[in-house]
Coordinates of C-alpha atoms in Angstrom, one line a residue:
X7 CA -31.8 -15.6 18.4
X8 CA -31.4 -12.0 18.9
X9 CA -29.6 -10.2 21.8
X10 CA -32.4 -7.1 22.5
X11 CA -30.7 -4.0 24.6
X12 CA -31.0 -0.4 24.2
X13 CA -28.1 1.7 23.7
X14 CA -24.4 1.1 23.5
X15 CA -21.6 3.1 23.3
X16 CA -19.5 4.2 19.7
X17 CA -16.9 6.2 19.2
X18 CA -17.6 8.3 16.2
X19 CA -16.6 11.3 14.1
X20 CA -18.3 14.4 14.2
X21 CA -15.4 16.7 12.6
X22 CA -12.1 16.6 10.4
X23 CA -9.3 16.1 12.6
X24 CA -5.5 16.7 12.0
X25 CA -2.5 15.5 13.9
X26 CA -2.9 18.4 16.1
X27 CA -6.3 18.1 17.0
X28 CA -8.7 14.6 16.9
X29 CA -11.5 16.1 19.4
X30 CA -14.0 15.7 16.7
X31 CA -13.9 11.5 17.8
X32 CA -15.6 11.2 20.7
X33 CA -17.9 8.2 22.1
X34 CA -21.6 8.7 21.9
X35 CA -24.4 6.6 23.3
X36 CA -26.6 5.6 20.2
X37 CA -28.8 2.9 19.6
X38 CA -28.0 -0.9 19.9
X39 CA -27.8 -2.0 16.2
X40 CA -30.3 -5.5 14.9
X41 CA -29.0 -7.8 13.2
X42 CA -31.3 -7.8 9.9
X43 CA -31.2 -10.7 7.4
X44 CA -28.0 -12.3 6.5
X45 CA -26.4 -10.3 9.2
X46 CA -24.6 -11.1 13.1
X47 CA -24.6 -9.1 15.7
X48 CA -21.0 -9.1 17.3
X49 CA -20.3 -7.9 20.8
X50 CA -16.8 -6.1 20.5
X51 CA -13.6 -7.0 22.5
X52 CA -10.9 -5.4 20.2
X53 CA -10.6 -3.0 17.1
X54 CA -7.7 -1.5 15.7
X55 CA -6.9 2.2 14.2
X56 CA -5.3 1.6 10.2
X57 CA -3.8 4.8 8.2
X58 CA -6.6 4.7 6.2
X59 CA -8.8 5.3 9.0
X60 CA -7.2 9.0 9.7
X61 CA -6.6 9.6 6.1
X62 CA -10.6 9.5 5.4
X63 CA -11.0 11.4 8.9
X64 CA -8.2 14.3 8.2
X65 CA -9.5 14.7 4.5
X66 CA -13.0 15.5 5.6
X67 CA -14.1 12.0 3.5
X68 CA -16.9 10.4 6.1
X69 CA -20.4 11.4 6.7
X70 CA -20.3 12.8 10.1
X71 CA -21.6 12.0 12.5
X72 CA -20.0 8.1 11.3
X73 CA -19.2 5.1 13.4
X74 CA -15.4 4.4 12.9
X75 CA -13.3 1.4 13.1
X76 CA -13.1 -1.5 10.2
X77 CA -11.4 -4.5 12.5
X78 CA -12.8 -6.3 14.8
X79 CA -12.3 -9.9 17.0
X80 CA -15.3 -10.2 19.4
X81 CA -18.0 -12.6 20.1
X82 CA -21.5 -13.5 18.0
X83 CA -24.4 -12.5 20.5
X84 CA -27.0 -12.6 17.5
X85 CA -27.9 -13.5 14.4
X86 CA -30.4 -12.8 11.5
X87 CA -32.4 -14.4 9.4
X88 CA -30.7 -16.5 6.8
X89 CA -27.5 -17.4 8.7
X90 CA -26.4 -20.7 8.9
X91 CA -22.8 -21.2 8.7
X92 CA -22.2 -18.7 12.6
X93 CA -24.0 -18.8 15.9
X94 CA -24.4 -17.3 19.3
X95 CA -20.8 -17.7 21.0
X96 CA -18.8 -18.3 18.5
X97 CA -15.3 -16.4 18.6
X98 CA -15.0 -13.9 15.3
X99 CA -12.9 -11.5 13.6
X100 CA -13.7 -9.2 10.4
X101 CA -13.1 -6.8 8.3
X102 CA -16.0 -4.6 8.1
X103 CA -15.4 -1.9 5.8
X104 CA -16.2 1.7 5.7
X105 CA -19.6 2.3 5.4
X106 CA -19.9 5.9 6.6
X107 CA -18.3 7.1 3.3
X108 CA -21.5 6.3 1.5
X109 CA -23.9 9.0 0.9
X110 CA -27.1 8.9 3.7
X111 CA -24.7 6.4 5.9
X112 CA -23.2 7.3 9.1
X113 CA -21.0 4.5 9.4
X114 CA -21.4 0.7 10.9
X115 CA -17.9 0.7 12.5
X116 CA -16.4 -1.6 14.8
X117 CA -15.2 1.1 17.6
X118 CA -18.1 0.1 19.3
X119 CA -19.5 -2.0 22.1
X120 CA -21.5 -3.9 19.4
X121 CA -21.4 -4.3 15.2
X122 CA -23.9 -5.5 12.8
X123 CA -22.1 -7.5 10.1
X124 CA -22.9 -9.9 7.2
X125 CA -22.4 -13.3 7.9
X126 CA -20.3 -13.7 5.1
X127 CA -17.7 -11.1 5.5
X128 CA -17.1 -12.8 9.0
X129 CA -14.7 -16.0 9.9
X130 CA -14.1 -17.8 13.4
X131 CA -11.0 -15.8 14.4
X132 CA -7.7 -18.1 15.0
X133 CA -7.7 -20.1 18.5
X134 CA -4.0 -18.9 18.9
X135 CA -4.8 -15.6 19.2
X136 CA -6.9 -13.7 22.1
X137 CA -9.3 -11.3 21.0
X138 CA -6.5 -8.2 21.7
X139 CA -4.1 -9.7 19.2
X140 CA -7.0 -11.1 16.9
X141 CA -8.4 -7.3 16.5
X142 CA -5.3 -5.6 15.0
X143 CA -5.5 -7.7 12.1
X144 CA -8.3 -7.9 9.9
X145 CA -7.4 -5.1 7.2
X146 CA -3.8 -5.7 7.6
X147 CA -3.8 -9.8 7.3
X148 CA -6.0 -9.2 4.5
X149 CA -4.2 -6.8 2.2
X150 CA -0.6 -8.6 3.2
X151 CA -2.3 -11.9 2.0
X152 CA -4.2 -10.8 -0.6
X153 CA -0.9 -9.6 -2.3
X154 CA 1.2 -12.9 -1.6
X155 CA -1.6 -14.4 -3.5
X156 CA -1.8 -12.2 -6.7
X157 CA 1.5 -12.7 -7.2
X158 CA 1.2 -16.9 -6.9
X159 CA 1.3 -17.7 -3.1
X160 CA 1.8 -19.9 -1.8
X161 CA 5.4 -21.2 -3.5
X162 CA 7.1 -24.4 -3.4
X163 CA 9.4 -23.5 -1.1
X164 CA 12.2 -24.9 -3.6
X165 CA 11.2 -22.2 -6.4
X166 CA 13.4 -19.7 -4.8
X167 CA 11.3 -16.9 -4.7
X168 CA 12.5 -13.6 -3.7
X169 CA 10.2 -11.0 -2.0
X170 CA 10.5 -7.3 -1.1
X171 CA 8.4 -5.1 1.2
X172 CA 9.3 -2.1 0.8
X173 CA 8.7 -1.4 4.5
X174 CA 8.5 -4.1 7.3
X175 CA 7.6 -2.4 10.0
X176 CA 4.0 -1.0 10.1
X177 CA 0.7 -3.1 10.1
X178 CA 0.9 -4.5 6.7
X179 CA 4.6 -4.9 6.4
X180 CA 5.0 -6.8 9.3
X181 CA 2.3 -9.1 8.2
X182 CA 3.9 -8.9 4.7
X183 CA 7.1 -10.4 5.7
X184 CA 5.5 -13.4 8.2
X185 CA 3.0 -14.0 5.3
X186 CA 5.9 -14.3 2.4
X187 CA 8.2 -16.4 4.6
X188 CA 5.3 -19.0 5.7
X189 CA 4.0 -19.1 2.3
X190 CA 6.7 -20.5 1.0
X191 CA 9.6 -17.3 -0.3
X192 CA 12.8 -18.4 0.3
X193 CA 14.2 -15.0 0.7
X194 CA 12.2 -11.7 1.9
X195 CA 14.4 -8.1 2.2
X196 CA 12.1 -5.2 3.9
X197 CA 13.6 -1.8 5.3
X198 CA 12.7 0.1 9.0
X199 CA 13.6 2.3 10.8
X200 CA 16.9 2.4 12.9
X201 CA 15.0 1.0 16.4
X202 CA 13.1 -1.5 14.1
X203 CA 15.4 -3.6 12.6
X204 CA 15.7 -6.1 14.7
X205 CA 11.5 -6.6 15.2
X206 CA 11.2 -6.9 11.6
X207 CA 14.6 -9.4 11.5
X208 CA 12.6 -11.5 14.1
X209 CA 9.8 -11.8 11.9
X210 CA 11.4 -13.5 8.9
X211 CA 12.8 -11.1 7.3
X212 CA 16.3 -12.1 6.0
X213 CA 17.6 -8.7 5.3
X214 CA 16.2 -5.8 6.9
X215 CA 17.5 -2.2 5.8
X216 CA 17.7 0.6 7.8
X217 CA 15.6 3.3 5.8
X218 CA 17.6 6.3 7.2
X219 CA 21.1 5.1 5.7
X220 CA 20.0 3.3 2.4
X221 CA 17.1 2.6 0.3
X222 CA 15.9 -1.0 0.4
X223 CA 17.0 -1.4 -3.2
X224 CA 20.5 -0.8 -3.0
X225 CA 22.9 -3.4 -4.1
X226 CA 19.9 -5.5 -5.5
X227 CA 20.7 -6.7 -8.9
X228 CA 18.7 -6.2 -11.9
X229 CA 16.2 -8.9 -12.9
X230 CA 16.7 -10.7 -9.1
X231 CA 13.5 -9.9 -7.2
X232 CA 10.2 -12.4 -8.1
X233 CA 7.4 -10.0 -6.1
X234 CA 7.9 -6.2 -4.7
X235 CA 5.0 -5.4 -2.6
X236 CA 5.2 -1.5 -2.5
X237 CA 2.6 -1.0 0.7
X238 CA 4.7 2.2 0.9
X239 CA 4.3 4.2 -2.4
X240 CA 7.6 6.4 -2.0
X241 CA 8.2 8.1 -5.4
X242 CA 10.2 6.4 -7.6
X243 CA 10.3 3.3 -6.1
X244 CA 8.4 1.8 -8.9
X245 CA 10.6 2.5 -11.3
X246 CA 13.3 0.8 -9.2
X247 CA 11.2 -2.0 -8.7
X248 CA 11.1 -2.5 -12.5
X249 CA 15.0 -2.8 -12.8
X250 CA 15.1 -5.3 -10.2
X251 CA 12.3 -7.6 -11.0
X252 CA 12.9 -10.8 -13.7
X253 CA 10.3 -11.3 -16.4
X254 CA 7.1 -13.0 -15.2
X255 CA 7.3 -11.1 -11.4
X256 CA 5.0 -9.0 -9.7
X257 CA 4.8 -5.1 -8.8
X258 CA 1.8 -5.1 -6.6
X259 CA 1.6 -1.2 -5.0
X260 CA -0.9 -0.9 -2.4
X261 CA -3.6 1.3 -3.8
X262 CA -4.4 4.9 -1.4
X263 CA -0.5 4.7 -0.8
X264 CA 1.2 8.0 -1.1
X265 CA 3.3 7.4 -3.9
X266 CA 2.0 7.6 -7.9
X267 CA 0.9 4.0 -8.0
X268 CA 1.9 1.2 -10.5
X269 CA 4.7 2.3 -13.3
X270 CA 3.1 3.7 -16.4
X271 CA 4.3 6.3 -19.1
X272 CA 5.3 8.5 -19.2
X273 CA 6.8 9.0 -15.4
X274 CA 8.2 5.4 -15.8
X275 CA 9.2 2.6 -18.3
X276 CA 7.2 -0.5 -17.8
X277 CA 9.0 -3.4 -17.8
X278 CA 8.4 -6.3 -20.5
X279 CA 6.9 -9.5 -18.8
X280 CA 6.3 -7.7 -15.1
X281 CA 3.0 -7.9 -13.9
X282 CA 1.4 -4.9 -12.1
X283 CA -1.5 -4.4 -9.8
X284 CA -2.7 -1.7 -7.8
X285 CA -4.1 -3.4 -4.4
X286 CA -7.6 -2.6 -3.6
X287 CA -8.1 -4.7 0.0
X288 CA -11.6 -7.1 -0.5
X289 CA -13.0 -8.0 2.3
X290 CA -16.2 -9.5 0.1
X291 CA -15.7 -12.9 1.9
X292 CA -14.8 -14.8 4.6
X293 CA -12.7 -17.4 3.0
X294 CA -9.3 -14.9 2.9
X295 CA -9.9 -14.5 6.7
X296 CA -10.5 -18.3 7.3
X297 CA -7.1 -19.0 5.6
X298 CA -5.4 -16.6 7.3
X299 CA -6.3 -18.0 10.5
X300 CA -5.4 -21.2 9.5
X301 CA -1.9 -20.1 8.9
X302 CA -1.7 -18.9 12.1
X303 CA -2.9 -21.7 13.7
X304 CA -0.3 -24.0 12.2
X305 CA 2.5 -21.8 11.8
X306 CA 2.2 -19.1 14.3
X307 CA 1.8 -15.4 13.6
X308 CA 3.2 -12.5 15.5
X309 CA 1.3 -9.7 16.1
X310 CA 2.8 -6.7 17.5
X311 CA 0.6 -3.9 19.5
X312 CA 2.2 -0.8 19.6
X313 CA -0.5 0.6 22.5
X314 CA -4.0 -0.1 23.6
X315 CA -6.5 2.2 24.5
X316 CA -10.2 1.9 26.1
X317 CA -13.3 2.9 23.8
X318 CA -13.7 6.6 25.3
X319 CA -9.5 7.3 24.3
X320 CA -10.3 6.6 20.4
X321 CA -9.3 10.4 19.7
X322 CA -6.3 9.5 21.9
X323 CA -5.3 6.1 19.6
X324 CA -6.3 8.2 16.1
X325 CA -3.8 10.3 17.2
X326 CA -1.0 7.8 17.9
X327 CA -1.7 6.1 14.5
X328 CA -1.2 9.8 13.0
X329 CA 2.3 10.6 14.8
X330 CA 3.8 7.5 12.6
X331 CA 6.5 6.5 14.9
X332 CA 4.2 3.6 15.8
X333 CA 5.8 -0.3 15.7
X334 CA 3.2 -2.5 14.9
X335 CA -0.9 -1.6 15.6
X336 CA -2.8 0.4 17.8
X337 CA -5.7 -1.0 19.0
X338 CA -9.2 -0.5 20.9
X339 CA -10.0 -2.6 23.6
X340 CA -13.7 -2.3 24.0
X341 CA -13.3 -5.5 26.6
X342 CA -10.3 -5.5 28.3

């Protein structure tokens, strides 16, 4: 079955936008998207704003005009051909990508009152969480998870493995620190800012380090650490990671991070038996998402909304996302 309406509103970008200025997002009335084969059609409650989404915006990257938003927690009204696993009603989340960054798209983003997605890129959204909670995490849930697991999640929790994030108190450091704790580390150490530390301390973090006074490396012994997750990218810090991880660890920078990426010559030594990757988020599947929600459903995850705003204020939450003095996500709430 296939819901049938006419048009729908989408917040979208038309222009490049700085921190100064994000007039160039603006809701649009545009035609209601059909599920074609393989695909759902999901009627929105909540999306989210991620960095990346202003860093594509501010650099010019998407095809304009280009539907925006990658998260999203809503509701199955339709389905295509071919799909068997979802139906009409069920509760979702995704991560849908970014679409309007290929050449001839114009985006099939989630800041929108309804989203055409491929079944398999979507998973029943945890029953702990409402839809407003649910939407800030797709992207972020993934890429936190998707790095415990590279580097061997989940532990015994009698391996004693240590765990930095080298900050704890954005979108995917908070889920970062929750992720490594329930997965098994026995001991995670993240940095935040001053009015932070005791958010990121409440979510499992066992020492948090204000980022103002030291760097979230200091007094950490050589060979000690058993995973860095560098979803910052400050320069340097690889290098730093190196010293403090033991043979057999894990450097796993987040890829489109602002830093120079994974340690390589001839900017910095590589260490001998440290494994390195460079983070690409895949949101190919639904399975990631499905164990994500299962954790959450058994062991609770915190989700933190900085600030909500309605469809026709996306410009407004861009912005917000840009001033980077946000704790935890800004989100979209399509359905209040």
């Amino acid at each position: 079955s296939v819901a049938s309406f006419d048009n729908m509103r989408a917040a979208r970008i038309h222009s490049a936008i700085t921190k100064e200025d994000t007039s160039g997002v603006y809701v649009d009335s545009i035609a209601m998207p059909t599920p074609g084969k393989g695909e759902v059609l999901i009627e929105v409650h909540t999306s989210s704003v991620n960095p990346v989404d202003w860093k594509l915006a501010e650099q010019g990257l998407y095809i304009t005009p280009s539907q925006l938003g990658a998260d999203v927690s809503g509701v199955v009204v339709g389905v295509g051909t071919g799909c068997s696993r979802l139906q009409v009603n069920d509760e979702v989340w995704s991560d849908v990508g970014y679409s309007g960054l290929l050449p001839g798209a114009h985006g099939n983003g989630a800041w929108a009152e309804y989203v055409t997605v491929a079944e398999e890129i979507v998973s029943k959204k945890p029953t702990s969480l409402p839809h407003s909670m649910a939407g800030a995490l797709p992207l972020v849930a993934l890429t936190a998870y998707q790095s415990m697991v590279t580097a061997g999640a989940p532990w015994d929790p009698n391996s004693n493995i240590s765990v930095v994030i080298t900050s704890g108190d954005g979108g995917t450091g908070s889920l970062g620190v929750q992720l490594a704790k329930k997965m098994g580390a026995q001991s995670v150490r993240s940095c935040a800012a001053p009015d932070h530390l005791s958010y990121v301390a409440d979510l499992g973090a066992d020492v948090v380090v204000d980022f103002t006074q030291a760097d979230v490396f200091d007094g950490v012994p050589d060979d000690s650490i058993d995973v860095v997750f560098d979803n910052y990218g400050a320069n340097g810090t690889a290098q730093i990671a190196m010293n403090a991880l033991r043979t057999g660890g894990w450097y796993v920078f987040l890829a489109g991070g602002t830093g120079p990426g994974i340690c390589e010559e001839p900017a910095c030594t590589p260490k001998d038996g440290v494994n390195q990757l460079s983070l690409w988020t895949d949101s190919s599947g639904h399975d990631d998402l499905d164990a994500i929600a299962a954790i959450a459903d058994s062991q609770g995850l915190t989700v933190n909304v900085d600030s909500s705003y309605a469809l026709e204020d996306s410009a407004d939450a861009m912005a917000r996302q840009m001033s980077g003095q946000t704790e935890g996500k800004v989100t979209i709430e399509v359905i209040a």
